[in-house]
Tab-separated table of C-alpha atoms and ligand atoms in Angstrom:
chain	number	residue	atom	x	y	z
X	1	UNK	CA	29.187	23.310	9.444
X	2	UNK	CA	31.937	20.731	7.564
X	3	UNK	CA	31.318	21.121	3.075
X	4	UNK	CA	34.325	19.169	2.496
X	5	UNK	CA	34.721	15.716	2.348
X	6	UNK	CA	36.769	13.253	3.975
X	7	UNK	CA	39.705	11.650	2.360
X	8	UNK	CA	37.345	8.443	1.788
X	9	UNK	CA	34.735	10.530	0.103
X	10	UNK	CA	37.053	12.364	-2.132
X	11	UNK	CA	38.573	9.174	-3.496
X	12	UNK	CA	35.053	7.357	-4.059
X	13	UNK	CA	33.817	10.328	-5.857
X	14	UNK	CA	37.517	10.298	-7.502
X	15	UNK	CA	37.374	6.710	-8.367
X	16	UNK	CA	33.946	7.167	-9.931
X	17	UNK	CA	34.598	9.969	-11.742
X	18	UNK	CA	37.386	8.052	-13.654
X	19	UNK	CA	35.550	5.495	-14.457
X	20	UNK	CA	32.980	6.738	-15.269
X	21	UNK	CA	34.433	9.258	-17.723
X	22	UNK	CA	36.932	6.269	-19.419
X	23	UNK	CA	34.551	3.073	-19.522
X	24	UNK	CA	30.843	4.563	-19.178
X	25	UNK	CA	30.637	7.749	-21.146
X	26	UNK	CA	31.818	6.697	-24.492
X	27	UNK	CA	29.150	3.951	-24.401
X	28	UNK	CA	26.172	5.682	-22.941
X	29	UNK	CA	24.629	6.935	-26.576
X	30	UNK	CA	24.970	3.089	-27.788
X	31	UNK	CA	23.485	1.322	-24.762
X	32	UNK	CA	20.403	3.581	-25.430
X	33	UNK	CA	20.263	3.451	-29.189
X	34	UNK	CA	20.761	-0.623	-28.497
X	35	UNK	CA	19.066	-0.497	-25.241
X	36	UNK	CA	21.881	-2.567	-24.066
X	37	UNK	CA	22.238	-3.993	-20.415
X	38	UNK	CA	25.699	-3.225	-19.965
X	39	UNK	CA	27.074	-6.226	-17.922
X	40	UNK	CA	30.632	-5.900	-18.246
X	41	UNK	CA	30.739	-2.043	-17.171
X	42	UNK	CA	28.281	-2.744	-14.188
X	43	UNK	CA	31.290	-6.123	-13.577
X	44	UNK	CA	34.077	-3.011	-13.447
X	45	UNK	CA	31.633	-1.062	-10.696
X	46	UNK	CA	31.707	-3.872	-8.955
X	47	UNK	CA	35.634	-4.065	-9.038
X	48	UNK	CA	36.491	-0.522	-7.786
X	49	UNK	CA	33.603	-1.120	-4.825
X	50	UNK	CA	30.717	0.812	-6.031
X	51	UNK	CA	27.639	-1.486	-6.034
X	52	UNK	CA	27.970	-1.971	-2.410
X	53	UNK	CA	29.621	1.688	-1.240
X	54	UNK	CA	27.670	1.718	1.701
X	55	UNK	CA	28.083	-2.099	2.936
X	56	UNK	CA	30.155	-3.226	5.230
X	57	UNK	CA	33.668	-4.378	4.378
X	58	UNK	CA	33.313	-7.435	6.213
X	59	UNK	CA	30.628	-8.395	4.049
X	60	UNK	CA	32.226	-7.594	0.551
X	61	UNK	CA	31.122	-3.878	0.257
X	62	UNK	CA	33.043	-0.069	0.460
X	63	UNK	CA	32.279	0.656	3.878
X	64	UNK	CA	32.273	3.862	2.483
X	65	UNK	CA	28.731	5.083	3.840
X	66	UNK	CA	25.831	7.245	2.477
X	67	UNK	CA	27.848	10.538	1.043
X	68	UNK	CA	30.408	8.476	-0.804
X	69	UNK	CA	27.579	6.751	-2.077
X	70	UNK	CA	25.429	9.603	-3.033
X	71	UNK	CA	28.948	11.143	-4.908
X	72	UNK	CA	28.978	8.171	-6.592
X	73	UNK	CA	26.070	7.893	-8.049
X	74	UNK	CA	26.329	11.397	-9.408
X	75	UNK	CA	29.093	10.404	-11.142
X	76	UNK	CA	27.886	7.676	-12.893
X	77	UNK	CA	24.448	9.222	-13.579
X	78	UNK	CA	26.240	12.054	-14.981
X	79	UNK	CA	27.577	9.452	-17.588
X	80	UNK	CA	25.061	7.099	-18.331
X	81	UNK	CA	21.474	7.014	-16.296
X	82	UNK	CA	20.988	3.554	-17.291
X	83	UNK	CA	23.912	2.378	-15.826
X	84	UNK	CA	23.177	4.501	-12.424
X	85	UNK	CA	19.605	2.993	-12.212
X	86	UNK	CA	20.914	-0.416	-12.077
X	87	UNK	CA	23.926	0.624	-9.525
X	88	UNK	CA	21.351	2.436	-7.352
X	89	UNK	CA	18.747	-0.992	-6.903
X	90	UNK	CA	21.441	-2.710	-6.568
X	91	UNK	CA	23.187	-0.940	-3.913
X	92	UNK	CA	19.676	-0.560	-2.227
X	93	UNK	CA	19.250	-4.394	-2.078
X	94	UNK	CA	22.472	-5.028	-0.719
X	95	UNK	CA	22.332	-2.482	1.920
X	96	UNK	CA	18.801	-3.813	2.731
X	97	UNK	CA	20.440	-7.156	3.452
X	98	UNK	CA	23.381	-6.321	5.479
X	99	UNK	CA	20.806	-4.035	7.752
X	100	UNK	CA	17.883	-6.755	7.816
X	101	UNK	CA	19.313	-10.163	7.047
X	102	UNK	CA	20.575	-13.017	9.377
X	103	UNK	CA	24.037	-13.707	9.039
X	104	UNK	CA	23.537	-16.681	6.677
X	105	UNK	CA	21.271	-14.326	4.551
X	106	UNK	CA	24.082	-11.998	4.684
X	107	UNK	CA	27.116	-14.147	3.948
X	108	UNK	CA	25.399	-15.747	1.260
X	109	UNK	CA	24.137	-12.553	-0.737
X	110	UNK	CA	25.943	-9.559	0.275
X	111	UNK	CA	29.379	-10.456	-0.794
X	112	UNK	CA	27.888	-11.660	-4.387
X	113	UNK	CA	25.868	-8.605	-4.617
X	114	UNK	CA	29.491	-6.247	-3.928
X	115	UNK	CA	31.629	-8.437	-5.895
X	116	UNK	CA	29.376	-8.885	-9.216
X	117	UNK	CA	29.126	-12.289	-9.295
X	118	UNK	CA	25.365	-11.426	-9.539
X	119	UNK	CA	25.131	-8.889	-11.970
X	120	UNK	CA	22.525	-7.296	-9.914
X	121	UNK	CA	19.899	-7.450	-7.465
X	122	UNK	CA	15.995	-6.059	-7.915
X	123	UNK	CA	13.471	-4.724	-5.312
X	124	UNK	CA	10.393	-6.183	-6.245
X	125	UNK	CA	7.699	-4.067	-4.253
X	126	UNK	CA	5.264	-2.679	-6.847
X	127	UNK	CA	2.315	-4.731	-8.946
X	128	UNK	CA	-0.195	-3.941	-11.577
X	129	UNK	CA	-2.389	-2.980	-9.125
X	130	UNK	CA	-0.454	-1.690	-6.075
X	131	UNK	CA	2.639	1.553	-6.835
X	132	UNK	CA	2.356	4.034	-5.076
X	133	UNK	CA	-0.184	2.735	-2.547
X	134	UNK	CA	2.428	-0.813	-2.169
X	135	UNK	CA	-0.260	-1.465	1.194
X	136	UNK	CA	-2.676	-2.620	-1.530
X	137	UNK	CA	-0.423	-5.530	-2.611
X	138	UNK	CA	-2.201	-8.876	-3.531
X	139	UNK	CA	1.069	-11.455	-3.846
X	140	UNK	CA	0.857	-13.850	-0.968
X	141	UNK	CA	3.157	-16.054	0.317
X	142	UNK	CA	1.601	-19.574	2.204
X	143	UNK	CA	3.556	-21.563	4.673
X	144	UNK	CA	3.930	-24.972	3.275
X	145	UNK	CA	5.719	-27.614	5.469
X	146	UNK	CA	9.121	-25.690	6.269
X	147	UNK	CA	9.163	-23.216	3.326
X	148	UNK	CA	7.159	-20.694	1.964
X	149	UNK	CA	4.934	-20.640	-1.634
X	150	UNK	CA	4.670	-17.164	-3.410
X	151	UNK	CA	1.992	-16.325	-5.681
X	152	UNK	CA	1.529	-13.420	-7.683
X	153	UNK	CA	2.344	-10.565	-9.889
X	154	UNK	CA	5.435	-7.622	-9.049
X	155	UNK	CA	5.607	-4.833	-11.972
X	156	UNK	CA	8.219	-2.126	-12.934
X	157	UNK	CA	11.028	-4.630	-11.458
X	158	UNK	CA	14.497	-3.269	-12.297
X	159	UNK	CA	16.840	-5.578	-13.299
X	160	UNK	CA	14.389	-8.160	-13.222
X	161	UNK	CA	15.386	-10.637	-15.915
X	162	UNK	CA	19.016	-10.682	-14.236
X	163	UNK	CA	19.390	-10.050	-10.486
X	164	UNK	CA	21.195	-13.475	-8.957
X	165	UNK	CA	18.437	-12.608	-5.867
X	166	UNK	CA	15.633	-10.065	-5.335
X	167	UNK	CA	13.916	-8.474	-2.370
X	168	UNK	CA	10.216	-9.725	-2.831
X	169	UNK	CA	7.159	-8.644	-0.579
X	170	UNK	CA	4.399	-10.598	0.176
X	171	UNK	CA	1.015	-11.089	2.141
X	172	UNK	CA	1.682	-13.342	5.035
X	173	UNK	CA	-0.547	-12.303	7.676
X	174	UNK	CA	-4.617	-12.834	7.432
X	175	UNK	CA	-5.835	-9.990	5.129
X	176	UNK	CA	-9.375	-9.649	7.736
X	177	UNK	CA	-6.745	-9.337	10.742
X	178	UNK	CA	-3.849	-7.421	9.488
X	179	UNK	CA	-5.029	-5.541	6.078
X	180	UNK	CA	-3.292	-3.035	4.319
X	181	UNK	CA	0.463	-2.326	5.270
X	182	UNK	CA	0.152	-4.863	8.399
X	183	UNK	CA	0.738	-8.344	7.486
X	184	UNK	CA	3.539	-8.158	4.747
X	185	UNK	CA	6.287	-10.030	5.104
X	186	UNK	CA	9.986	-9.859	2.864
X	187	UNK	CA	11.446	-12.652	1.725
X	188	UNK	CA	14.465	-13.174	-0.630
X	189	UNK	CA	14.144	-15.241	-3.792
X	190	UNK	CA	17.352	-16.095	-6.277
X	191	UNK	CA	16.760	-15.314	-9.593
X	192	UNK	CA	16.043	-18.599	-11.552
X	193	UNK	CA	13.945	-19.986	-8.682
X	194	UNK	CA	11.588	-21.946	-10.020
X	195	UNK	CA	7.994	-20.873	-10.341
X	196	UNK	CA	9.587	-17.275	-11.193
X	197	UNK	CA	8.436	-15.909	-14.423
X	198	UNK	CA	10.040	-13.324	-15.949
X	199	UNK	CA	7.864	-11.198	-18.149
X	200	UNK	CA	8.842	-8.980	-21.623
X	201	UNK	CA	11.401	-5.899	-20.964
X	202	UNK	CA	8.997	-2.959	-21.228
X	203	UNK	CA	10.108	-0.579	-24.410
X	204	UNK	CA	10.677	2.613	-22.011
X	205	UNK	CA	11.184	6.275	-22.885
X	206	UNK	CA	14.278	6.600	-21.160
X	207	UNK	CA	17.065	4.858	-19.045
X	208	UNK	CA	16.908	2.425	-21.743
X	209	UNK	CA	19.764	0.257	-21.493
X	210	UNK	CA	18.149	-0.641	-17.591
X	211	UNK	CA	16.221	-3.809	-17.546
X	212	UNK	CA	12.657	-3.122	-16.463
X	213	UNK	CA	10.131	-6.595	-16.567
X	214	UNK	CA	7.170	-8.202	-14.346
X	215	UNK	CA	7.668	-10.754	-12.530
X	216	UNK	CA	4.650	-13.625	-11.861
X	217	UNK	CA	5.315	-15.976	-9.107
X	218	UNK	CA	3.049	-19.100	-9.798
X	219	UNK	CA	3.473	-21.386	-6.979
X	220	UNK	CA	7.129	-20.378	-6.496
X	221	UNK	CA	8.742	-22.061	-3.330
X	222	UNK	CA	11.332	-20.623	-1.002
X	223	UNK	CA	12.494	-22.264	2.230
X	224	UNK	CA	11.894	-20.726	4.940
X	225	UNK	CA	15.077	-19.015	5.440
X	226	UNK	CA	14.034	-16.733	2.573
X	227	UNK	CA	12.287	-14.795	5.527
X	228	UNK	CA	13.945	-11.243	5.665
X	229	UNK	CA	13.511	-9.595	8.919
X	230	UNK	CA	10.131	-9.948	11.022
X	231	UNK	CA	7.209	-11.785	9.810
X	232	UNK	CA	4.749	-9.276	9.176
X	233	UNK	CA	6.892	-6.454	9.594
X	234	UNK	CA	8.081	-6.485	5.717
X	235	UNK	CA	6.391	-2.844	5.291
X	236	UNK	CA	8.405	-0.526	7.118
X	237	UNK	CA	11.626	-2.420	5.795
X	238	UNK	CA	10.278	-1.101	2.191
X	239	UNK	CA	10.111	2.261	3.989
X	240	UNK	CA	13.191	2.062	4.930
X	241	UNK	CA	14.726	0.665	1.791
X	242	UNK	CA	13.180	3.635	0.243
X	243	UNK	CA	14.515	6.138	2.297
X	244	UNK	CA	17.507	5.338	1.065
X	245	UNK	CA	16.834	4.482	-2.499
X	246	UNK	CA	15.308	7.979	-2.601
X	247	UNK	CA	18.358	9.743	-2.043
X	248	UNK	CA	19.931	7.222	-4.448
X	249	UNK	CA	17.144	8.406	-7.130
X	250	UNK	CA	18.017	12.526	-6.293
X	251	UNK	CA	21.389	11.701	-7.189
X	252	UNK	CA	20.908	10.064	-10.423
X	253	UNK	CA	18.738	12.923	-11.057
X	254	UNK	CA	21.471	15.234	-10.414
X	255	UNK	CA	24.115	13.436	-12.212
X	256	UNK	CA	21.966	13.191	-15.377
X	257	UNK	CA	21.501	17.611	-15.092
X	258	UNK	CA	25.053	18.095	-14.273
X	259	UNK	CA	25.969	15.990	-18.149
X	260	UNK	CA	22.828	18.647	-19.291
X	261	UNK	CA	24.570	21.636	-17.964
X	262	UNK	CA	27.901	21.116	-18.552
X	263	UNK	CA	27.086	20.453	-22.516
X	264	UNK	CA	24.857	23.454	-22.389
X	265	UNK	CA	27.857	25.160	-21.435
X	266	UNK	CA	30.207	23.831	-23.892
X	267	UNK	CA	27.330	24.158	-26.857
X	268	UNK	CA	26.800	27.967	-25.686
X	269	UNK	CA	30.438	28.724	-26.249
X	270	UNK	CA	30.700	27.176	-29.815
X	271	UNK	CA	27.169	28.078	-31.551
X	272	UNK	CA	27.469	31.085	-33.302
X	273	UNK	CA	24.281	33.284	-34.597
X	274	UNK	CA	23.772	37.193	-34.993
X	275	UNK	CA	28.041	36.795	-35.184
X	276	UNK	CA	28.678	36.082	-31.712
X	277	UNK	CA	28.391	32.911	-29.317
X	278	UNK	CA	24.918	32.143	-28.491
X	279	UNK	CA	26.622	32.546	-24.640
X	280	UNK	CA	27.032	36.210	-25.056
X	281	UNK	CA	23.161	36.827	-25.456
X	282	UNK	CA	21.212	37.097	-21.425
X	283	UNK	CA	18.599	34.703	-22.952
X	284	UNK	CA	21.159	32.133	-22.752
X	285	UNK	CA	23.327	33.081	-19.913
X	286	UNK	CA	19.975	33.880	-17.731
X	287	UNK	CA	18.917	29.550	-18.696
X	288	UNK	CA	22.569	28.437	-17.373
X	289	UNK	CA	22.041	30.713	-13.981
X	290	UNK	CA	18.560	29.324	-13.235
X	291	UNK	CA	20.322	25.654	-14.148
X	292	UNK	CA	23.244	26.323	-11.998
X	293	UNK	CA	21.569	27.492	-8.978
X	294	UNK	CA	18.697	24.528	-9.207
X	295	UNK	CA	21.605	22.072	-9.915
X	296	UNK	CA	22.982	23.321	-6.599
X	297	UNK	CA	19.825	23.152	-4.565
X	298	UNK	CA	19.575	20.079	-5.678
X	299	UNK	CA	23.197	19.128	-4.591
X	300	UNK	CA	22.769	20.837	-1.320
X	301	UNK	CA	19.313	18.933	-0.452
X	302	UNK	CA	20.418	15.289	-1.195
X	303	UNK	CA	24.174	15.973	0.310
X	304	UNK	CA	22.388	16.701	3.362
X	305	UNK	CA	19.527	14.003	3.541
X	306	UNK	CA	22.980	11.172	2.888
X	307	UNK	CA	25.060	12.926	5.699
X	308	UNK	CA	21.987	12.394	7.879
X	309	UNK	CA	22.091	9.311	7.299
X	310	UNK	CA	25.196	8.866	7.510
X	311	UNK	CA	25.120	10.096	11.150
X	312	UNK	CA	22.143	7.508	11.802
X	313	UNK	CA	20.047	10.166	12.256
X	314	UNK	CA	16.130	10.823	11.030
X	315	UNK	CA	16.198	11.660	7.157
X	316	UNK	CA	13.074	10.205	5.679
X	317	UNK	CA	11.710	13.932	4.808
X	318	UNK	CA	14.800	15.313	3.626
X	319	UNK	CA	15.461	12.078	1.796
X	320	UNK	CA	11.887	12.811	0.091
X	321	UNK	CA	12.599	16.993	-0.283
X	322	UNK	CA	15.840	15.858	-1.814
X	323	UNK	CA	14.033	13.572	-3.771
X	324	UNK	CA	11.102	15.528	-5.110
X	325	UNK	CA	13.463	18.982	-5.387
X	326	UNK	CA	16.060	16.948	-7.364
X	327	UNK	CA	13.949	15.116	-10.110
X	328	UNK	CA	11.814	17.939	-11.074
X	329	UNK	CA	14.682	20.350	-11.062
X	330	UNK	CA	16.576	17.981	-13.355
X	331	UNK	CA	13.901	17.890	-15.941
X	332	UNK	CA	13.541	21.792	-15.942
X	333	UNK	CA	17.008	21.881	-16.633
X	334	UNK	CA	17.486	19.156	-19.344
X	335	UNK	CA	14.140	20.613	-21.037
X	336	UNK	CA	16.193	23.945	-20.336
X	337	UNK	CA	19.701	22.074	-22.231
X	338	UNK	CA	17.326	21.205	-24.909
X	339	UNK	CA	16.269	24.516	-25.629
X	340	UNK	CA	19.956	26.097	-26.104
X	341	UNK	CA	20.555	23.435	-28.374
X	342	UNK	CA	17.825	24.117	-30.453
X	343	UNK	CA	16.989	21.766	-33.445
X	344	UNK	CA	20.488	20.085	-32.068
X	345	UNK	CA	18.788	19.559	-28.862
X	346	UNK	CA	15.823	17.249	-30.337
X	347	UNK	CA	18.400	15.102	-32.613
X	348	UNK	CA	20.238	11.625	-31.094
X	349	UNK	CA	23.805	13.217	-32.316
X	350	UNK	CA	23.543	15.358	-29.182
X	351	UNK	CA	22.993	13.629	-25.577
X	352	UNK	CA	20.725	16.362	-24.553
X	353	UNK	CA	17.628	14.515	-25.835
X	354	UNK	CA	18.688	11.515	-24.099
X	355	UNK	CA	19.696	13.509	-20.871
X	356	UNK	CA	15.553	14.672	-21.025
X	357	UNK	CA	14.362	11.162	-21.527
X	358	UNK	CA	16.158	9.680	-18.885
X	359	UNK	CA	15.223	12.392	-16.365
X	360	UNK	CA	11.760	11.920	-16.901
X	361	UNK	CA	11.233	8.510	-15.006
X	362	UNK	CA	13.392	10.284	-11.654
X	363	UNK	CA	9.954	11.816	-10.994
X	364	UNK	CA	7.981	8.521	-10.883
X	365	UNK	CA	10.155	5.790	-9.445
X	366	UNK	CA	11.275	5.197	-6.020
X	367	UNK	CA	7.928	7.378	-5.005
X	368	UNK	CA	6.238	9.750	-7.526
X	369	UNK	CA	6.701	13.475	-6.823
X	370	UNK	CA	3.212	13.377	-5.356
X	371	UNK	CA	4.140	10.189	-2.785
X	372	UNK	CA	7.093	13.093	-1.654
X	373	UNK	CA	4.906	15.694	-1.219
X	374	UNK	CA	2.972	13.000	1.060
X	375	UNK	CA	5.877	12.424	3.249
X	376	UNK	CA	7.035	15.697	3.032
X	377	UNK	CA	3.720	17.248	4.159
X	378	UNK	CA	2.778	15.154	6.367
X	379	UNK	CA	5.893	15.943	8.508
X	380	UNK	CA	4.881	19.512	8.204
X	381	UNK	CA	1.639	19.198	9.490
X	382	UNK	CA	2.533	16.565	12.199
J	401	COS	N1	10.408	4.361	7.909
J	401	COS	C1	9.967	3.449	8.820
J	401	COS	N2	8.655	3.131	8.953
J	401	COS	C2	7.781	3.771	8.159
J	401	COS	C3	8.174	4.731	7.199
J	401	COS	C4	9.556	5.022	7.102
J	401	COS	N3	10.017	5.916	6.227
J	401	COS	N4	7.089	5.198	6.560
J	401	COS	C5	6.035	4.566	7.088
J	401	COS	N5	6.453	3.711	8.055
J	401	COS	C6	5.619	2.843	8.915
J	401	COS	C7	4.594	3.659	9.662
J	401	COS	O1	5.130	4.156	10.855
J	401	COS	C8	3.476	2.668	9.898
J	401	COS	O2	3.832	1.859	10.989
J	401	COS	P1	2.705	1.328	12.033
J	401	COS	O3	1.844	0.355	11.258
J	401	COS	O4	3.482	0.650	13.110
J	401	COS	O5	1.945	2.529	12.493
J	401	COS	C9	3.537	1.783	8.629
J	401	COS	O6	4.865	1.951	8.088
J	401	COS	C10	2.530	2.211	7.589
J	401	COS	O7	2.790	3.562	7.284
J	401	COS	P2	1.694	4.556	6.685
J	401	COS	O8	0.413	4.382	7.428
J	401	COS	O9	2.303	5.904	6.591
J	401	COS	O10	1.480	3.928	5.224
J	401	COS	P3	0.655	4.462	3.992
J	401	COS	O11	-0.044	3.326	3.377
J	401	COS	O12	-0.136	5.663	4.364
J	401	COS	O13	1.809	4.858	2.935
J	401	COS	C11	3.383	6.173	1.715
J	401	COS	C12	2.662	5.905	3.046
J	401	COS	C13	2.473	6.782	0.668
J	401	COS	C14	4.500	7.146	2.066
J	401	COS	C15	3.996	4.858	1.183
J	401	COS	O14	3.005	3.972	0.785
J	401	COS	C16	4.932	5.058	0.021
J	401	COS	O15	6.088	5.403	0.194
J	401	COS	N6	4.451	4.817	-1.240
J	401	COS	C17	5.284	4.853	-2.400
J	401	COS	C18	5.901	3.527	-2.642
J	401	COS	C19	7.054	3.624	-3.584
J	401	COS	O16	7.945	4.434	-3.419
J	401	COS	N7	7.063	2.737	-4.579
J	401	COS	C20	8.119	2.677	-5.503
J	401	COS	C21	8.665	1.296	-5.434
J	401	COS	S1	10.249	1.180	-6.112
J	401	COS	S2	10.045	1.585	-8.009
């Protein structure tokens, strides 16, 4: 068994680190309070390689795989969650391209995607009507002449309003024939396309300087290149995507508990009451153990779920134990950060308020905790 990491991984998770720590972290109280997109820090992620870590380098990205990914992301979530959210869809997209697309679909996004020329990309799976059961969907897309005509409405879309292309899935096949998950096809549309609407940026709880809008596609064409993978077969590339976005999502989730702790430690050691440091009393030290150990679970889960991946090997369960282990451990911990703060805790000069409200929405997107505990058990039982 091999805990250390290579000397690619190292200077990733070195390269993030320093970034994120100069550039990110002094900004991540204003892009909430302003619930600013932050373009020109998610531009300098872009630069050092880390919205396409786990491309290839031939098309523009890292080439650095999964676990230099999944460091990655801890490190920026550990700075600002906003910023992580729209590095992880982003990544996601890209990496969906380079594993699914034709080589034109691949020259012509991946290296815009990895460089920053688009800002981002979005995953457009989910509607009004269809989340966490995305076999429900209504949107269709019509073959007209040589293209294709979309029509619909996608909900919760990340970096909707300003992703140069998204990752859009459809109804192609005949709903009598091929209902539910059968029959969906994924196609890519550039943002600006028209017959694209993009709707009002919800007013969120947390992760608030991410973009989050609907999308309605009224009669929106797309040649027929647009086509990502099989027709019909867009389902299980969602799955897929997933997979991977859900180990993404863990590490957000840890990145945004690791900022909780590691104030909780620092606020512990400087409040004073009953003449001594609020660190000396158990009640305090016994919240940092419980945070320290679940911090590492966490850790150990979603290191292992990327280094499956990583050796092209199964990981859909552990990506959704990592996943579901991760994001509810994070908000027992920044709830836990909160507390030691006290009336601190609950005020916007500390980040621990912040830390809570952006930890909240790890447990709903990319799969609730419930859609994990569906994966998860039924790999159990099968
Ligand atoms: N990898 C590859 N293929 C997969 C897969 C995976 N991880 N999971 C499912 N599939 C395949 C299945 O093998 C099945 O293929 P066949 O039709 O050839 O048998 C097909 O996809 C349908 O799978 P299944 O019957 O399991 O689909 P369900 O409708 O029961 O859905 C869950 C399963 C609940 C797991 C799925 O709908 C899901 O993940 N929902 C949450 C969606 C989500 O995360 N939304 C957030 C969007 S981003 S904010």
């Amino acid at each position: 068994m091999e805990f250390s990491l290579s000397e690619t991984q190292a200077m990733v998770q070195k390269a993030a680190r320093e970034y994120a720590t100069r550039a990110i972290l002094p900004e991540a109280a204003a892009i909430d309070r302003e619930e600013r997109f932050p373009r020109a820090i998610l531009k300098g992620l872009a630069e050092l390689g880390l919205m396409a870590v786990n491309v290839p380098e031939e098309l523009g990205g890292a080439g650095a795989g999964p676990v230099a990914y999944a460091l990655a992301m801890q490190e920026v979530a550990r700075a600002c969650a906003s910023t992580a959210v729209t590095m992880a869809v982003t990544n996601m997209v890209g990496e969906v391209i380079a594993a699914f697309g034709t080589d034109e679909q691949k020259k012509t996004y991946n290296p815009r995607l990895a460089s920053g020329e688009y800002v981002a990309g979005a995953f457009a799976l989910s509607e009004p009507g269809a989340g966490s059961d995305p076999g429900a969907m209504s949107t269709t897309a019509t073959r007209d002449g040589d293209g294709w005509v979309l029509d619909g409405q996608k909900q919760w879309i990340t970096s909707g309003a300003h992703a140069g292309v998204m990752v859009v899935w459809a109804r192609t096949g005949d709903r009598e024939k091929l209902p539910g998950t059968r029959g969906i096809s994924c196609f890519l549309v550039e943002g600006g396309t028209k017959g694209l609407v993009v709707g009002k940026a919800e007013d969120k709880m947390g992760i608030r300087g991410s973009n989050t809008v609907s999308l309605t596609f009224d009669a929106c064409r797309v040649p027929a290149s647009a086509l990502l993978g099989q027709l019909d077969g867009g389902f299980k590339i969602a799955m897929m995507a997933l997979d991977g976005g859900r180990i993404g999502i863990s590490c957000q989730a840890i990145g945004i508990a690791r900022a909780a702790l590691d104030e909780s430690v620092q606020y512990a050691r400087d409040r004073r009451q009953f003449d001594k440091p609020i660190a000396e009393f158990q009640a305090t030290q016994w919240k940092l153990a419980d945070m320290t150990t679940e911090l590492d679970a966490a850790h150990l889960l979603a290191m292992r779920a990327a280094w499956l991946k990583e050796q092209r090997r199964a990981f859909s369960r552990e990506a959704s134990m990592a996943k579901v282990f991760a994001t509810e451990a994070a908000n027992r911990i920044c709830n836990k950060a909160v507390q030691i703060h006290g009336g601190y805790g609950y005020i916007r000069e500390f980040a621990a308020e912040r830390h809570l409200r952006d930890a909240r929405v790890t447990m709903i997107y990319e799969g609730t905790s419930e859609v994990q505990r569906i994966v998860i058990a039924r790999s159990t039982l099968a």
